[in-house]
Coordinates of C-alpha atoms in Angstrom, one line a residue:
X1 CA 0.0 0.0 0.0
X2 CA 1.6 3.3 -1.0
X3 CA 1.6 6.5 1.1
X4 CA -1.5 8.1 -0.4
X5 CA -3.5 5.0 -0.1
X6 CA -2.5 4.7 3.6
X7 CA -3.7 8.3 4.2
X8 CA -7.0 7.7 2.4
X9 CA -7.5 4.5 4.5
X10 CA -6.8 6.3 7.8
X11 CA -9.2 9.1 6.8
X12 CA -11.9 6.7 5.9
X13 CA -11.6 5.0 9.4
X14 CA -11.7 8.4 11.0
X15 CA -15.0 9.2 9.3
X16 CA -16.6 5.9 10.5
X17 CA -18.7 6.0 13.7
X18 CA -17.6 4.1 16.8
X19 CA -20.5 1.7 16.4
X20 CA -19.4 0.9 12.9
X21 CA -15.9 0.1 14.0
X22 CA -17.1 -2.1 16.8
X23 CA -19.3 -4.0 14.3
X24 CA -16.3 -5.1 12.3
X25 CA -15.9 -8.7 13.4
X26 CA -12.3 -10.1 13.7
X27 CA -12.1 -13.8 12.7
X28 CA -9.5 -15.8 14.7
X29 CA -7.4 -18.0 12.5
X30 CA -5.4 -21.1 13.3
X31 CA -2.0 -19.7 12.4
X32 CA -0.7 -20.6 15.9
X33 CA -1.2 -24.3 15.0
X34 CA 1.2 -23.9 12.1
X35 CA 3.9 -21.9 13.9
X36 CA 7.2 -23.3 14.9
X37 CA 7.6 -25.2 18.1
X38 CA 10.5 -25.0 20.5
X39 CA 13.8 -23.4 19.4
X40 CA 14.5 -24.9 16.0
X41 CA 17.0 -22.4 14.6
X42 CA 20.4 -23.6 13.6
X43 CA 23.7 -23.1 15.5
X44 CA 27.3 -23.8 14.9
X45 CA 26.7 -27.2 16.5
X46 CA 23.4 -28.2 14.8
X47 CA 22.2 -26.8 11.5
X48 CA 18.7 -25.7 10.7
X49 CA 18.6 -28.4 8.1
X50 CA 18.8 -31.0 10.8
X51 CA 22.5 -32.0 10.3
X52 CA 25.5 -31.8 12.6
X53 CA 26.8 -28.2 12.4
X54 CA 30.3 -27.1 11.5
X55 CA 31.4 -27.2 15.1
X56 CA 29.4 -30.3 16.2
X57 CA 31.4 -32.3 18.7
X58 CA 31.2 -35.7 20.2
X59 CA 33.5 -37.1 22.8
X60 CA 34.8 -40.7 22.6
X61 CA 35.2 -43.3 25.3
X62 CA 37.2 -46.5 24.5
X63 CA 37.1 -49.3 27.1
X64 CA 39.4 -52.1 28.0
X65 CA 37.8 -54.4 30.5
X66 CA 38.8 -57.7 32.2
X67 CA 36.2 -59.3 34.4
X68 CA 35.6 -62.6 36.2
X69 CA 32.2 -64.1 36.8
X70 CA 31.9 -66.3 39.9
X71 CA 28.9 -68.7 39.5
X72 CA 29.1 -69.8 43.2
X73 CA 28.5 -66.5 44.9
X74 CA 27.1 -64.8 41.8
X75 CA 29.5 -61.9 41.7
X76 CA 31.4 -60.2 39.0
X77 CA 34.9 -58.7 39.7
X78 CA 36.8 -56.7 37.2
X79 CA 39.1 -53.9 36.2
X80 CA 38.3 -51.2 33.6
X81 CA 40.5 -48.7 31.9
X82 CA 38.7 -46.0 29.9
X83 CA 40.6 -43.8 27.4
X84 CA 38.5 -40.6 27.1
X85 CA 38.9 -38.1 24.2
X86 CA 37.6 -34.6 24.8
X87 CA 36.5 -33.2 21.5
X88 CA 34.5 -30.5 23.1
X89 CA 35.5 -26.8 22.8
X90 CA 36.2 -26.5 26.6
X91 CA 38.8 -28.0 29.0
X92 CA 37.3 -30.5 31.4
X93 CA 38.3 -30.6 35.1
X94 CA 36.2 -33.7 35.6
X95 CA 34.0 -36.3 33.9
X96 CA 30.8 -37.9 35.0
X97 CA 30.4 -41.7 34.9
X98 CA 27.4 -44.0 35.5
X99 CA 27.4 -46.7 38.2
X100 CA 24.1 -48.2 37.2
X101 CA 24.5 -51.3 39.4
X102 CA 24.0 -48.9 42.3
X103 CA 20.3 -48.9 41.4
X104 CA 20.2 -52.3 43.2
X105 CA 20.5 -51.0 46.7
X106 CA 17.9 -50.3 49.4
X107 CA 18.4 -46.6 49.4
X108 CA 19.0 -45.9 45.7
X109 CA 16.8 -43.2 44.2
X110 CA 15.3 -45.9 41.9
X111 CA 14.3 -48.1 44.9
X112 CA 12.9 -45.2 46.8
X113 CA 10.8 -44.0 43.8
X114 CA 9.3 -47.5 43.1
X115 CA 5.6 -47.7 44.1
X116 CA 4.8 -50.0 47.0
X117 CA 2.9 -52.3 44.7
X118 CA 6.0 -52.6 42.5
X119 CA 6.1 -52.4 38.7
X120 CA 8.1 -53.9 35.8
X121 CA 11.2 -52.1 36.9
X122 CA 11.6 -53.8 40.3
X123 CA 15.2 -54.7 41.1
X124 CA 17.0 -56.6 43.9
X125 CA 18.3 -54.4 46.7
X126 CA 21.3 -56.3 48.0
X127 CA 23.8 -55.3 45.3
X128 CA 25.7 -52.2 44.3
X129 CA 29.3 -51.4 43.3
X130 CA 32.4 -51.8 45.3
X131 CA 34.9 -49.3 43.6
X132 CA 38.6 -49.4 44.5
X133 CA 42.0 -48.3 43.2
X134 CA 40.6 -45.5 41.0
X135 CA 43.2 -43.5 39.1
X136 CA 42.5 -40.6 36.8
X137 CA 45.4 -39.6 34.6
X138 CA 46.1 -36.6 32.3
X139 CA 49.6 -36.7 30.9
X140 CA 51.8 -37.3 34.0
X141 CA 49.3 -36.1 36.6
X142 CA 47.4 -38.8 38.6
X143 CA 44.3 -38.1 40.7
X144 CA 42.3 -40.5 42.9
X145 CA 39.6 -38.0 43.8
X146 CA 36.1 -39.0 43.0
X147 CA 32.6 -38.6 44.3
X148 CA 29.9 -41.2 44.2
X149 CA 26.2 -40.2 44.4
X150 CA 23.7 -42.9 43.7
X151 CA 24.1 -44.1 40.1
X152 CA 26.6 -41.3 39.2
X153 CA 30.3 -40.9 39.9
X154 CA 32.2 -37.7 39.4
X155 CA 35.9 -38.3 38.6
X156 CA 38.3 -35.3 39.0
X157 CA 41.6 -34.6 37.3
X158 CA 44.6 -32.8 38.7
X159 CA 45.2 -31.3 35.3
X160 CA 42.2 -30.6 32.9
X161 CA 41.6 -32.6 29.8
X162 CA 42.4 -30.2 27.0
X163 CA 39.7 -29.1 24.6
X164 CA 39.6 -30.2 20.9
X165 CA 41.2 -33.6 21.3
X166 CA 42.9 -33.9 24.7
X167 CA 42.9 -37.4 26.3
X168 CA 42.7 -38.9 29.7
X169 CA 42.6 -42.4 31.2
X170 CA 40.5 -43.5 34.1
X171 CA 41.0 -46.9 35.6
X172 CA 39.4 -48.7 38.6
X173 CA 38.5 -52.1 40.0
X174 CA 34.9 -53.0 40.5
X175 CA 32.8 -55.7 42.1
X176 CA 29.1 -56.4 42.8
X177 CA 26.6 -59.1 43.3
X178 CA 24.7 -60.0 40.1
X179 CA 21.0 -59.5 40.8
X180 CA 18.3 -62.0 40.1
X181 CA 15.8 -59.3 39.4
X182 CA 17.6 -56.8 37.2
X183 CA 14.7 -54.5 36.3
X184 CA 13.8 -56.6 33.3
X185 CA 17.1 -55.7 31.7
X186 CA 19.6 -58.0 33.2
X187 CA 19.9 -60.7 35.9
X188 CA 20.0 -64.4 36.5
X189 CA 17.8 -67.3 35.5
X190 CA 18.1 -70.8 37.0
X191 CA 17.3 -73.6 34.6
X192 CA 17.8 -77.4 34.9
X193 CA 21.3 -77.4 33.4
X194 CA 22.6 -74.3 35.2
X195 CA 22.2 -70.5 35.6
X196 CA 21.9 -68.1 32.7
X197 CA 23.7 -64.8 33.5
X198 CA 22.4 -61.9 31.4
X199 CA 24.9 -59.2 31.9
X200 CA 24.1 -55.6 31.1
X201 CA 25.0 -52.3 32.8
X202 CA 27.8 -54.4 34.1
X203 CA 30.7 -51.9 34.2
X204 CA 31.2 -48.2 35.0
X205 CA 30.5 -46.1 31.9
X206 CA 31.1 -42.5 31.0
X207 CA 28.1 -40.2 30.6
X208 CA 27.6 -38.0 27.6
X209 CA 28.7 -34.4 27.4
X210 CA 26.8 -32.6 24.6
X211 CA 26.1 -29.1 23.3
X212 CA 22.5 -29.2 24.5
X213 CA 22.6 -29.7 28.3
X214 CA 26.3 -30.2 29.0
X215 CA 26.7 -33.4 31.1
X216 CA 23.7 -35.7 30.9
X217 CA 23.5 -37.0 34.4
X218 CA 19.9 -38.1 35.0
X219 CA 19.9 -40.9 37.6
X220 CA 19.0 -44.4 36.7
X221 CA 15.6 -44.9 38.2
X222 CA 13.7 -47.4 36.2
X223 CA 11.8 -46.7 33.0
X224 CA 14.5 -44.4 31.6
X225 CA 17.1 -46.3 29.6
X226 CA 20.5 -45.1 28.4
X227 CA 22.6 -42.5 26.6
X228 CA 26.3 -43.1 25.9
X229 CA 29.1 -42.0 23.7
X230 CA 30.7 -44.2 21.0
X231 CA 34.0 -46.0 21.1
X232 CA 35.8 -49.3 20.9
X233 CA 35.1 -52.0 23.6
X234 CA 37.8 -54.6 24.1
X235 CA 36.7 -56.9 26.9
X236 CA 37.7 -60.3 28.4
X237 CA 35.3 -62.4 30.5
X238 CA 36.7 -65.2 32.6
X239 CA 34.1 -67.9 33.5
X240 CA 34.0 -71.5 34.6
X241 CA 35.5 -73.8 32.0
X242 CA 32.1 -75.3 31.0
X243 CA 30.4 -72.0 30.3
X244 CA 29.5 -70.7 26.8
X245 CA 29.8 -66.9 26.6
X246 CA 28.1 -64.8 23.8
X247 CA 28.6 -61.1 23.7
X248 CA 28.4 -57.9 21.7
X249 CA 31.0 -57.9 19.0
X250 CA 33.3 -60.6 17.6
X251 CA 34.9 -63.4 19.5
X252 CA 38.7 -62.8 19.3
X253 CA 40.0 -66.1 20.6
X254 CA 37.9 -69.0 19.3
X255 CA 40.9 -71.4 19.3
X256 CA 41.4 -70.8 23.0
X257 CA 37.9 -71.5 24.1
X258 CA 36.2 -73.7 21.5
X259 CA 37.0 -77.2 20.3
X260 CA 37.9 -77.8 16.6
X261 CA 34.4 -79.4 16.2
X262 CA 32.6 -76.2 17.3
X263 CA 34.9 -74.0 15.2
X264 CA 34.2 -76.2 12.1
X265 CA 30.5 -75.8 12.8
X266 CA 30.9 -72.0 13.1
X267 CA 32.6 -71.9 9.8
X268 CA 29.7 -73.9 8.3
X269 CA 27.2 -71.6 9.8
X270 CA 29.0 -68.5 8.3
X271 CA 28.0 -69.9 4.9
X272 CA 24.5 -71.3 5.7
X273 CA 21.1 -69.7 5.2
X274 CA 19.6 -72.0 7.7
X275 CA 20.7 -72.6 11.3
X276 CA 23.6 -74.8 12.1
X277 CA 24.0 -76.1 15.6
X278 CA 27.2 -75.1 17.4
X279 CA 26.1 -76.9 20.5
X280 CA 23.3 -79.4 20.0
X281 CA 20.5 -80.0 22.6
X282 CA 22.1 -83.4 23.4
X283 CA 25.5 -81.8 23.8
X284 CA 24.7 -79.3 26.5
X285 CA 27.3 -79.6 29.3
X286 CA 29.6 -81.8 27.1
X287 CA 33.1 -80.6 28.1
X288 CA 34.6 -82.1 24.9
X289 CA 33.2 -79.2 22.9
X290 CA 35.2 -76.6 24.8
X291 CA 38.9 -76.0 24.9
X292 CA 39.4 -76.7 28.6
X293 CA 38.2 -79.5 30.8
X294 CA 38.6 -77.8 34.2
X295 CA 39.2 -74.5 36.0
X296 CA 38.3 -71.3 34.1
X297 CA 38.7 -69.9 30.6
X298 CA 38.7 -66.4 29.3
X299 CA 36.5 -65.3 26.3
X300 CA 37.8 -62.2 24.5
X301 CA 35.4 -60.0 22.5
X302 CA 35.8 -56.7 20.6
X303 CA 33.4 -54.3 19.0
X304 CA 34.1 -50.9 17.3
X305 CA 32.0 -47.8 17.0
X306 CA 29.6 -49.0 19.7
X307 CA 27.9 -47.2 22.6
X308 CA 27.7 -50.2 24.9
X309 CA 28.3 -54.0 25.3
X310 CA 26.4 -56.8 27.0
X311 CA 27.1 -60.5 27.3
X312 CA 25.6 -63.8 28.5
X313 CA 27.2 -66.8 30.1
X314 CA 25.9 -70.2 31.0
X315 CA 26.7 -73.9 30.9
X316 CA 23.1 -74.5 29.9
X317 CA 23.2 -73.1 26.4
X318 CA 22.1 -74.7 23.2
X319 CA 23.9 -72.6 20.6
X320 CA 23.1 -72.2 16.9
X321 CA 23.9 -69.8 14.1
X322 CA 23.5 -68.8 10.4
X323 CA 24.9 -66.2 8.1
X324 CA 23.4 -62.8 7.5
X325 CA 23.6 -61.3 4.0
X326 CA 24.1 -57.6 3.9
X327 CA 23.4 -55.2 0.9
X328 CA 27.0 -54.4 0.4
X329 CA 28.0 -58.0 0.0
X330 CA 29.4 -58.3 3.5
X331 CA 28.3 -61.1 5.8
X332 CA 27.5 -61.1 9.5
X333 CA 26.4 -64.0 11.7
X334 CA 23.1 -64.5 13.6
X335 CA 23.4 -66.6 16.7
X336 CA 21.0 -67.8 19.3
X337 CA 21.8 -69.1 22.9
X338 CA 19.0 -70.8 24.9
X339 CA 18.3 -73.6 27.4
X340 CA 16.6 -76.8 26.5
X341 CA 13.4 -75.5 28.2
X342 CA 13.2 -72.9 25.4
X343 CA 13.9 -75.4 22.6
X344 CA 11.4 -76.4 19.9
X345 CA 10.4 -75.6 16.3
X346 CA 7.6 -73.4 17.6
X347 CA 9.8 -71.6 20.0
X348 CA 13.6 -70.8 20.2
X349 CA 14.4 -73.3 17.5
X350 CA 13.4 -70.5 15.1
X351 CA 15.2 -67.7 16.9
X352 CA 18.1 -67.6 14.4
X353 CA 15.7 -67.6 11.5
X354 CA 13.9 -64.6 13.0
X355 CA 17.2 -62.8 13.8
X356 CA 18.6 -63.3 10.3
X357 CA 15.3 -62.0 8.7
X358 CA 15.1 -59.0 10.9
X359 CA 18.7 -57.8 10.4
X360 CA 18.5 -58.4 6.7
X361 CA 15.3 -56.4 6.3
X362 CA 16.4 -53.4 8.2
X363 CA 19.8 -53.4 6.5
X364 CA 18.1 -53.4 3.1
X365 CA 15.4 -50.9 3.8
X366 CA 17.1 -48.4 6.1
X367 CA 20.8 -48.7 6.8
X368 CA 23.3 -51.6 6.7
X369 CA 23.9 -53.4 10.0
X370 CA 27.5 -52.4 11.0
X371 CA 28.6 -55.2 13.4
X372 CA 29.8 -58.8 12.7
X373 CA 27.4 -60.7 15.0
X374 CA 23.8 -60.5 16.1
X375 CA 23.0 -62.7 19.1
X376 CA 19.6 -63.5 20.6
X377 CA 19.8 -64.8 24.2
X378 CA 16.9 -66.5 26.1
X379 CA 16.7 -65.0 29.6
X380 CA 14.2 -64.1 32.4
X381 CA 13.8 -60.7 30.6
X382 CA 10.8 -59.6 28.6
X383 CA 13.0 -58.0 26.0
X384 CA 16.0 -55.8 26.1
X385 CA 18.5 -54.6 23.5
X386 CA 22.2 -53.9 23.4
X387 CA 24.5 -53.5 20.4
X388 CA 24.6 -56.8 18.6
X389 CA 22.9 -58.7 21.4
X390 CA 19.3 -59.1 22.8
X391 CA 17.9 -60.6 25.9
X392 CA 14.4 -62.0 25.1
X393 CA 11.9 -64.0 27.2
X394 CA 13.0 -67.7 27.5
X395 CA 9.3 -68.8 27.4
X396 CA 8.4 -66.8 24.3
X397 CA 7.1 -68.8 21.3
X398 CA 5.7 -68.2 17.8
X399 CA 4.4 -64.7 17.1
X400 CA 5.5 -63.6 20.6
X401 CA 9.1 -64.7 20.0
X402 CA 9.1 -63.2 16.5
X403 CA 7.8 -59.9 17.9
X404 CA 10.3 -59.5 20.7
X405 CA 13.2 -60.7 18.6
X406 CA 12.4 -58.3 15.8
X407 CA 11.7 -55.4 18.1
X408 CA 15.0 -55.8 20.0
X409 CA 17.1 -56.2 16.9
X410 CA 15.3 -53.2 15.5
X411 CA 16.8 -51.3 18.4
X412 CA 20.2 -51.7 16.7
X413 CA 19.1 -48.9 14.5
X414 CA 17.4 -46.8 17.2
X415 CA 19.3 -46.0 19.5
X416 CA 22.4 -48.1 18.8
X417 CA 23.2 -46.7 15.4
X418 CA 21.3 -43.4 15.7
X419 CA 22.4 -42.6 19.3
X420 CA 19.5 -40.8 20.9
X421 CA 19.0 -40.1 24.6
X422 CA 16.7 -42.9 25.8
X423 CA 16.4 -41.5 29.3
X424 CA 14.8 -38.3 28.1
X425 CA 13.3 -39.2 24.7
X426 CA 12.1 -42.8 24.8
X427 CA 9.9 -42.1 21.8
X428 CA 13.0 -41.5 19.6
X429 CA 14.0 -45.1 20.0
X430 CA 11.0 -47.1 21.1
X431 CA 8.6 -45.3 18.8
X432 CA 10.8 -45.3 15.8
X433 CA 11.6 -48.9 16.3
X434 CA 8.0 -49.9 16.7
X435 CA 7.4 -48.1 13.4
X436 CA 10.0 -50.1 11.5
X437 CA 8.9 -53.3 13.1
X438 CA 5.6 -53.0 11.3
X439 CA 7.1 -53.2 7.9
X440 CA 9.5 -56.0 8.9
X441 CA 6.6 -58.0 10.3
X442 CA 4.6 -57.6 7.1
X443 CA 7.5 -58.8 5.0
X444 CA 8.6 -61.8 7.2
X445 CA 7.5 -65.0 5.6
X446 CA 5.0 -63.1 3.5
X447 CA 3.1 -62.0 6.5
X448 CA 3.3 -65.1 8.7
X449 CA 2.6 -62.9 11.8
X450 CA 0.2 -59.9 12.0
X451 CA 1.0 -56.3 12.7
X452 CA -1.6 -53.9 14.2
X453 CA 0.0 -50.6 13.6
X454 CA -2.1 -50.0 10.5
X455 CA -5.3 -50.6 12.5
X456 CA -5.0 -47.4 14.4
X457 CA -8.7 -46.8 14.9
X458 CA -8.6 -49.8 17.2
X459 CA -6.5 -47.7 19.6
X460 CA -8.6 -44.5 19.8
X461 CA -10.0 -45.5 23.2
X462 CA -6.7 -44.3 24.7
X463 CA -6.9 -41.0 22.9
X464 CA -10.0 -40.0 24.8
X465 CA -8.8 -41.2 28.2
X466 CA -8.6 -38.2 30.5
X467 CA -5.4 -39.6 32.1
X468 CA -3.4 -39.8 28.8
X469 CA -0.1 -38.0 28.6
X470 CA 2.0 -36.5 25.8
X471 CA 4.8 -38.2 23.9
X472 CA 7.2 -35.7 25.2
X473 CA 6.7 -36.9 28.8
X474 CA 10.0 -38.3 30.2
X475 CA 9.7 -42.1 30.8
X476 CA 10.6 -41.9 34.5
X477 CA 7.8 -39.4 34.9
X478 CA 5.2 -41.1 32.9
X479 CA 2.3 -43.1 34.3
X480 CA 3.4 -46.6 33.4
X481 CA -0.1 -47.3 32.2
X482 CA 0.6 -44.7 29.5
X483 CA 4.2 -45.7 28.7
X484 CA 3.3 -48.2 26.0
X485 CA 1.4 -45.6 24.1
X486 CA 3.5 -42.5 24.5
X487 CA 6.9 -44.2 24.1
X488 CA 6.0 -46.9 21.6
X489 CA 2.7 -46.7 19.7
X490 CA 1.8 -43.1 19.5
X491 CA 5.1 -42.0 18.0
X492 CA 5.1 -45.1 15.7
X493 CA 1.6 -44.1 14.6
X494 CA 2.9 -40.6 13.9
X495 CA 5.6 -41.9 11.6
X496 CA 3.0 -44.2 9.9
X497 CA 0.8 -41.2 9.3
X498 CA 3.7 -39.3 7.8
X499 CA 4.5 -42.1 5.5
X500 CA 1.1 -43.4 4.5
X501 CA -1.0 -40.3 4.7
X502 CA 0.8 -37.0 4.8
X503 CA 4.1 -37.3 2.8
X504 CA 3.8 -40.6 0.9
X505 CA 6.2 -43.4 0.8
X506 CA 8.9 -42.0 -1.5
X507 CA 9.2 -38.6 0.2
X508 CA 9.1 -40.1 3.7
X509 CA 11.6 -42.9 2.9
X510 CA 14.1 -40.4 1.4
X511 CA 13.9 -38.2 4.5
X512 CA 14.0 -41.1 7.0
X513 CA 16.9 -42.8 5.4
X514 CA 18.8 -39.5 5.2
X515 CA 18.1 -38.9 8.9
X516 CA 19.6 -42.3 9.8
X517 CA 22.6 -41.9 7.6
X518 CA 23.2 -38.3 8.7
X519 CA 23.0 -39.1 12.4
X520 CA 24.6 -42.6 12.4
X521 CA 26.8 -43.0 15.4
X522 CA 26.0 -39.4 16.5
X523 CA 23.6 -37.8 19.0
X524 CA 20.5 -36.2 17.4
X525 CA 17.9 -34.3 19.5
X526 CA 14.2 -34.1 18.7
X527 CA 14.6 -30.8 16.8
X528 CA 17.3 -32.3 14.6
X529 CA 14.8 -35.0 13.6
X530 CA 12.0 -32.5 13.0
X531 CA 14.3 -30.2 11.0
X532 CA 15.8 -33.0 8.9
X533 CA 12.5 -34.6 8.0
X534 CA 11.2 -31.2 6.9
X535 CA 14.2 -30.2 4.9
X536 CA 14.6 -33.4 3.0
X537 CA 10.8 -34.0 2.4
X538 CA 10.2 -30.4 1.5
X539 CA 7.3 -29.9 3.9
X540 CA 6.7 -27.6 6.8
X541 CA 5.4 -30.1 9.4
X542 CA 5.3 -27.8 12.5
X543 CA 1.5 -28.3 12.8
X544 CA 2.1 -32.1 13.0
X545 CA 5.0 -32.1 15.4
X546 CA 3.1 -29.7 17.7
X547 CA -0.2 -31.5 17.5
X548 CA 1.0 -35.1 17.7
X549 CA 4.3 -35.1 19.6
X550 CA 3.7 -32.2 22.0
X551 CA 0.3 -32.3 23.7
X552 CA -2.7 -34.6 24.1
X553 CA -5.0 -33.2 21.3
X554 CA -6.9 -35.5 18.9
X555 CA -7.9 -35.8 15.3
X556 CA -11.5 -35.3 14.5
X557 CA -12.3 -34.4 10.9
X558 CA -16.0 -34.1 10.1
X559 CA -18.0 -34.2 6.9
X560 CA -20.9 -31.8 7.6
X561 CA -22.9 -32.3 4.4
X562 CA -23.1 -32.2 0.7
X563 CA -25.2 -29.8 -1.3
X564 CA -26.0 -29.2 -5.0
X565 CA -24.6 -25.9 -6.1
X566 CA -25.0 -24.3 -9.6
X567 CA -24.8 -27.7 -11.3
X568 CA -22.0 -28.9 -9.1
X569 CA -21.6 -29.8 -5.4
X570 CA -20.3 -28.1 -2.2
X571 CA -18.7 -30.5 0.3
X572 CA -18.8 -29.0 3.7
X573 CA -16.0 -30.0 6.1
X574 CA -14.9 -29.0 9.6
X575 CA -12.0 -29.8 11.9
X576 CA -13.5 -30.5 15.3
X577 CA -10.3 -31.8 16.8
X578 CA -7.2 -30.1 18.0
X579 CA -4.9 -31.4 15.3
X580 CA -5.3 -30.3 11.6
X581 CA -4.8 -32.9 9.0
X582 CA -4.9 -33.1 5.2
X583 CA -8.2 -34.4 4.0
X584 CA -8.8 -37.4 1.8
X585 CA -12.3 -38.0 0.4
X586 CA -13.9 -40.8 -1.7
X587 CA -16.8 -39.6 -3.7
X588 CA -19.1 -42.3 -5.1
X589 CA -21.5 -41.5 -7.9
X590 CA -24.9 -43.0 -8.7
X591 CA -23.4 -45.0 -11.6
X592 CA -21.0 -46.7 -9.2
X593 CA -17.9 -44.8 -10.3
X594 CA -15.7 -43.1 -7.8
X595 CA -13.4 -40.1 -7.5
X596 CA -10.6 -39.5 -4.9
X597 CA -10.1 -35.9 -3.6
X598 CA -7.1 -34.8 -1.6
X599 CA -7.1 -31.4 0.2
X600 CA -4.0 -30.0 1.8
X601 CA -3.7 -29.3 5.5
X602 CA -3.5 -25.5 4.7
X603 CA -7.3 -25.4 4.4
X604 CA -7.4 -25.2 8.2
X605 CA -5.0 -22.3 8.5
X606 CA -7.8 -19.7 8.3
X607 CA -10.3 -21.5 10.4
X608 CA -12.0 -24.8 11.4
X609 CA -14.4 -25.0 8.5
X610 CA -14.0 -25.4 4.8
X611 CA -16.2 -25.8 1.7
X612 CA -14.8 -27.7 -1.3
X613 CA -16.4 -27.2 -4.7
X614 CA -16.7 -30.5 -6.5
X615 CA -17.1 -29.9 -10.2
X616 CA -19.0 -32.7 -11.8
X617 CA -21.9 -33.5 -14.1
X618 CA -22.6 -36.7 -12.3
X619 CA -25.0 -37.3 -9.4
X620 CA -23.3 -37.8 -6.0
X621 CA -24.5 -40.8 -4.0
X622 CA -22.1 -40.7 -1.0
X623 CA -18.9 -39.1 0.3
X624 CA -16.5 -40.7 2.7
X625 CA -13.7 -39.2 4.8
X626 CA -10.4 -41.1 5.0
X627 CA -11.6 -44.1 3.0
X628 CA -8.6 -46.2 3.9
X629 CA -9.2 -45.6 7.6
X630 CA -5.6 -44.6 8.2
X631 CA -6.3 -41.7 10.6
X632 CA -6.9 -42.4 14.3
X633 CA -10.0 -40.2 14.1
X634 CA -11.7 -40.2 17.5
X635 CA -15.2 -39.8 16.2
X636 CA -16.3 -42.1 13.4
X637 CA -19.9 -40.9 13.3
X638 CA -19.2 -37.8 11.3
X639 CA -16.9 -39.2 8.7
X640 CA -19.4 -39.8 5.9
X641 CA -22.4 -38.4 4.0
X642 CA -25.2 -39.4 4.2
X643 CA -25.1 -39.9 7.9
X644 CA -26.4 -43.5 7.6
X645 CA -23.7 -44.4 5.1
X646 CA -21.9 -47.0 7.2
X647 CA -25.2 -48.6 8.3
X648 CA -26.4 -48.9 4.7
X649 CA -23.1 -50.2 3.5
X650 CA -23.1 -52.9 6.2

């Protein structure tokens, strides 16, 4: 508007009476629904395109561990040396480490915040670390100063670790009693042929220093899982001579622990598409298959570019394996270790088949599996994941065993490859994993087992529950009755909506694969995901992140009516929910022909109602919203015209 126009406009307003001005009705629009959420601008550390910035940093922790498992008093004793590289832009006077076995004490924060009636995350209370001989070295200076508080330990240096690549070493001895009840993540299971030790969170580990909050030091309470830096883990586990040990990474000394018979079978398995027994059911506790006949033996494993390691040890294991084919032409090996109580073609006898199929699917569809071995271990654990190794329920069978195996191996992509903070953002690993599990399940054996993610309207009862919580609720804060939805299913449903309804398969897959590749072995935050998906897919999705991931609003699109209009039709729509959505309509004409109509989400920017002009010379018989029933719309009754459409169709 030029200067003279502005003057004329102001004079015109001045000539209007007060009553006339008050009569001008201001219509509120929905722009706020489409505005950005949180602080999503770029910085030198993280770009606005959702990539690591020019000065993104990530510290590295490399571990050398020697530990001994005592199967008489159920203890583990060890020594750890951590080489820590400070790539941050500041000198460090100290580092923080996690002592997560301290959760298993009477006065731990986790114990004291567990409800009286208990929950899934109950743990023994007679454990905890004994730490001794701690030394923290920078160059020639040596410090023994440290402070232990619950599941965290602060280690001080006499000389700071220099910024931009300075290194330090921290060494210590540790010992603790292995719990039976390990919060459904680790522990002991007694079976007829021995005890299965499922060992996780089994050594002191460095916390993450990042550019977002500094040191990430949330205590280990229960529902919240883990957040670690990447590095090389070189570890040796000494066990009784008759134990089989499986672990994250590759076995470095097979000749020292296995007989030539087992080594030959392992070589056969590395070329086989079907399972090959390494230890057959009738060979459990046969000492001739191991290298030693008495005393102890030490199993040596190594894994690179990993954020954690776990292992299992038992004399009760049946052990089998098969090769994994990767898209690059490389090979890996799927292994399963389980007791005879879990054996059977309807149960753990198919574990290696499931493991191989799962790893191959995710490698082909999203990002290639990076480690040499993928091990599935039967334990008294519902399901828990670590790099290259799962613990799954020893009594699982059929669809249940497929589901838990596939889910836990899917976690190798989220958060083992894409290294998110599980303790804060469970949805970035559990939800993303539940999403990719859907497609893996549909593909396995041409759909041998069902997936329910695409039947989202069956889950809308939760969406109208007044006690529901938002996806952004931290897992340790969430009502455990909500955790399955807000950490697993609702975020998975959100990705499904993006792929199948909002963006389409090609745009979504391009963006999602790019996100995985961009943040592989790094630490993305929620905003990095949002920014990257938008920039690669070419779509502003603020309205969706805000509505679906932050808050408890619902989808309720309504078809108000259809009216003839000047030889055509007006289709009247409204958004009665809190989350705007694009609109898909199926128009059926009197002659039985149909027409699909897609309206963009921007129709809701100006308000909550919209009239669409349908140009046609045919007579409309019915109109249906969301004909594929993809949306978890909380009110089905207003999704069609005429109102009795569903009744007449049924």
